[in-house]
Coordinates of C-alpha atoms in Angstrom, one line a residue:
M1 CA 6.7 -19.8 16.2
S2 CA 3.3 -18.7 15.2
R3 CA 2.6 -15.3 13.7
L4 CA -0.3 -15.0 16.0
S5 CA 2.1 -15.0 19.0
R6 CA 3.5 -11.7 17.7
L7 CA 0.1 -9.9 17.8
S8 CA -1.4 -8.3 20.8
P9 CA -4.4 -9.8 22.5
A10 CA -6.5 -6.9 21.2
A11 CA -5.5 -7.6 17.6
I12 CA -6.3 -11.3 17.9
K13 CA -9.7 -10.4 19.5
A14 CA -10.4 -8.0 16.6
M15 CA -9.6 -10.8 14.1
F16 CA -11.4 -13.7 15.6
S17 CA -14.2 -12.5 17.8
S18 CA -17.7 -12.4 16.5
E19 CA -18.6 -9.3 18.5
T20 CA -16.0 -6.9 19.7
D21 CA -15.4 -3.2 20.0
E22 CA -11.9 -3.6 18.6
Q23 CA -11.3 -3.0 14.9
L24 CA -8.3 -4.1 12.9
I25 CA -7.4 -1.2 10.6
M26 CA -5.3 -1.4 7.5
L27 CA -3.1 1.6 6.8
L28 CA -1.8 1.8 3.2
T29 CA 1.0 4.2 2.2
I30 CA 1.8 4.6 -1.5
F31 CA 5.1 6.3 -2.1
D32 CA 6.2 8.5 -4.9
P33 CA 7.1 6.2 -7.8
N34 CA 9.8 8.6 -9.2
G35 CA 11.4 9.1 -5.8
S36 CA 12.1 12.7 -6.8
T37 CA 14.5 14.7 -4.7
D38 CA 13.4 18.0 -6.2
P39 CA 11.9 20.2 -3.4
A40 CA 9.3 21.6 -5.8
A41 CA 8.1 18.1 -6.7
S42 CA 5.2 16.5 -4.9
T43 CA 6.8 13.6 -3.0
T44 CA 4.2 13.4 -0.3
P45 CA 3.0 9.8 -0.1
I46 CA -0.7 8.9 -0.4
R47 CA -2.0 7.6 2.9
L48 CA -5.2 5.6 3.0
S49 CA -7.1 3.5 5.6
D50 CA -9.8 1.0 5.3
N51 CA -11.7 2.3 8.4
Y52 CA -12.1 5.6 10.2
T53 CA -11.9 6.7 13.8
Q54 CA -12.4 10.5 13.5
R55 CA -13.2 13.4 11.3
L56 CA -10.0 14.7 9.7
S57 CA -11.3 17.9 8.0
S58 CA -14.3 19.4 6.3
T59 CA -13.9 21.5 3.2
T60 CA -17.5 22.4 2.9
D61 CA -20.8 21.4 4.6
D62 CA -21.2 18.5 2.1
E63 CA -17.6 17.3 2.0
V64 CA -16.3 15.8 5.2
I65 CA -13.1 13.8 5.2
Y66 CA -12.9 10.9 7.7
G67 CA -9.8 8.8 8.5
V68 CA -7.3 7.7 11.1
V69 CA -4.3 9.5 12.7
S70 CA -1.5 7.0 13.4
N71 CA 1.9 8.1 14.5
S72 CA 1.1 11.7 13.6
Q73 CA 0.2 10.8 10.0
E74 CA -3.3 11.3 8.6
Y75 CA -4.7 8.4 6.6
V76 CA -7.8 9.1 4.6
F77 CA -10.7 6.6 4.8
I78 CA -11.5 4.8 1.5
P79 CA -13.4 1.5 1.5
M80 CA -10.9 -1.2 0.4
T81 CA -10.1 -4.8 0.9
L82 CA -6.7 -6.6 1.0
N83 CA -6.3 -10.0 -0.5
L84 CA -3.3 -11.5 1.2
P85 CA -0.7 -13.5 -0.7
N86 CA -1.0 -17.3 -0.8
E87 CA 1.9 -19.7 -0.5
Q88 CA 3.0 -21.4 -3.7
E89 CA 5.7 -23.9 -4.5
T90 CA 7.7 -21.1 -6.2
G91 CA 7.6 -18.9 -3.2
L92 CA 5.2 -16.2 -2.0
G93 CA 2.4 -15.2 -4.3
D94 CA 1.2 -11.8 -5.2
C95 CA -1.5 -9.9 -3.3
S96 CA -3.9 -7.3 -4.3
I97 CA -5.8 -4.3 -2.9
S98 CA -9.3 -3.4 -4.2
L99 CA -10.4 0.2 -3.7
N100 CA -14.1 0.5 -3.7
F101 CA -13.9 4.2 -4.6
V102 CA -13.5 5.4 -8.2
T103 CA -13.5 9.0 -9.2
P104 CA -12.0 10.8 -12.2
E105 CA -9.1 12.0 -9.9
T106 CA -8.3 8.4 -9.0
I107 CA -8.0 7.4 -12.7
T108 CA -5.8 10.4 -13.4
V109 CA -3.5 9.4 -10.5
I110 CA -3.2 5.8 -11.9
R111 CA -2.6 7.0 -15.4
D112 CA -0.1 9.7 -14.5
H113 CA 1.9 8.2 -11.6
L114 CA 1.6 4.4 -11.6
R115 CA 3.3 3.7 -14.8
I116 CA 6.4 2.3 -13.1
R117 CA 6.8 0.0 -10.1
T118 CA 5.6 2.0 -7.1
K119 CA 6.5 1.0 -3.5
V120 CA 3.7 0.5 -0.9
L121 CA 3.7 -0.1 2.8
I122 CA 0.8 -1.9 4.5
Q123 CA 0.5 -1.7 8.2
L124 CA -2.1 -3.1 10.6
V125 CA -3.2 -1.3 13.7
V126 CA -6.0 -1.8 16.3
S127 CA -8.5 0.9 16.9
S128 CA -7.8 1.1 20.6
N129 CA -4.1 1.7 20.0
L130 CA -3.5 3.4 16.7
N131 CA 0.2 4.2 17.3
Y132 CA 1.2 0.6 17.8
I133 CA 1.9 -1.2 14.5
E134 CA 0.7 -4.8 14.9
A135 CA 2.0 -6.1 11.6
T136 CA 3.8 -4.7 8.6
L137 CA 3.9 -5.8 5.0
Q138 CA 6.8 -4.1 3.3
D139 CA 8.9 -4.4 0.2
Y140 CA 5.8 -4.7 -1.9
Y141 CA 5.4 -2.8 -5.2
I142 CA 2.4 -2.0 -7.3
T143 CA 3.0 -4.1 -10.4
S144 CA -0.3 -3.3 -12.2
A145 CA -3.5 -1.4 -11.7
T146 CA -6.9 -2.2 -13.3
Y147 CA -10.1 -0.3 -12.9
N148 CA -13.8 -0.3 -13.8
A149 CA -16.8 1.8 -12.8
E150 CA -16.9 0.4 -9.3
T151 CA -13.4 -0.7 -8.2
V152 CA -9.7 -0.1 -8.6
T153 CA -7.5 -3.1 -8.2
L154 CA -3.9 -2.7 -7.3
N155 CA -1.8 -5.8 -7.9
L156 CA 1.2 -6.0 -5.5
G157 CA 4.3 -8.1 -5.9
M158 CA 7.8 -8.3 -4.5
V159 CA 10.9 -7.8 -6.6
N160 CA 11.9 -11.2 -8.0
Y161 CA 15.7 -11.1 -8.2
N162 CA 15.7 -14.3 -10.2
T163 CA 14.3 -12.4 -13.2
E164 CA 16.5 -9.3 -12.8
P165 CA 19.3 -9.1 -15.3
F166 CA 22.8 -9.6 -13.9
P167 CA 24.9 -7.8 -14.5
S168 CA 22.5 -5.0 -15.0
F169 CA 23.8 -3.9 -18.4
S170 CA 24.3 -6.0 -21.5
F171 CA 27.8 -6.0 -22.9
T172 CA 27.2 -3.8 -25.9
P173 CA 29.5 -1.2 -27.5
S174 CA 27.3 1.7 -26.1
Y175 CA 27.8 0.6 -22.5
F176 CA 31.3 -0.9 -22.7
P177 CA 33.2 0.7 -25.6
G178 CA 36.6 -0.6 -24.3
L179 CA 35.6 -4.2 -25.0
F180 CA 35.0 -3.7 -28.7

């Protein structure tokens, strides 16, 4: 069964038509890497979109925030591109997201919060029906982030259980004192 058969006609039109009013919009959710359960901790995920449909807020006359509201969640518009994974002999390859928006705050977030594997959720919606999720890419994690003056590139990968240690601990005296 083709993956295209799972998409709505509006999504297929948005992908393949040369001229259309439909837009395929990527919604990116970056979750808290620490998964903190402390109520005082900031565990609100970062929600971004690659397109906008409305004005979300305006802090001043010069600062206006545009974005998308999907399923009662606000996604802030930041120009970005998604490079989908390619198929390899060893399985599914990695994908990446390039954010074309670099500020000192962005670099601070990368340095402070993306030091460990961080879960992301990628959803595709159509501009005519923002509450219907056309496709979902889940179980991806940010494995590394690089940046320069123009772009931030987030490399995404899935957990490869073949490289995870099993059992999770080594049999050392500190973990298993009864064996020694």
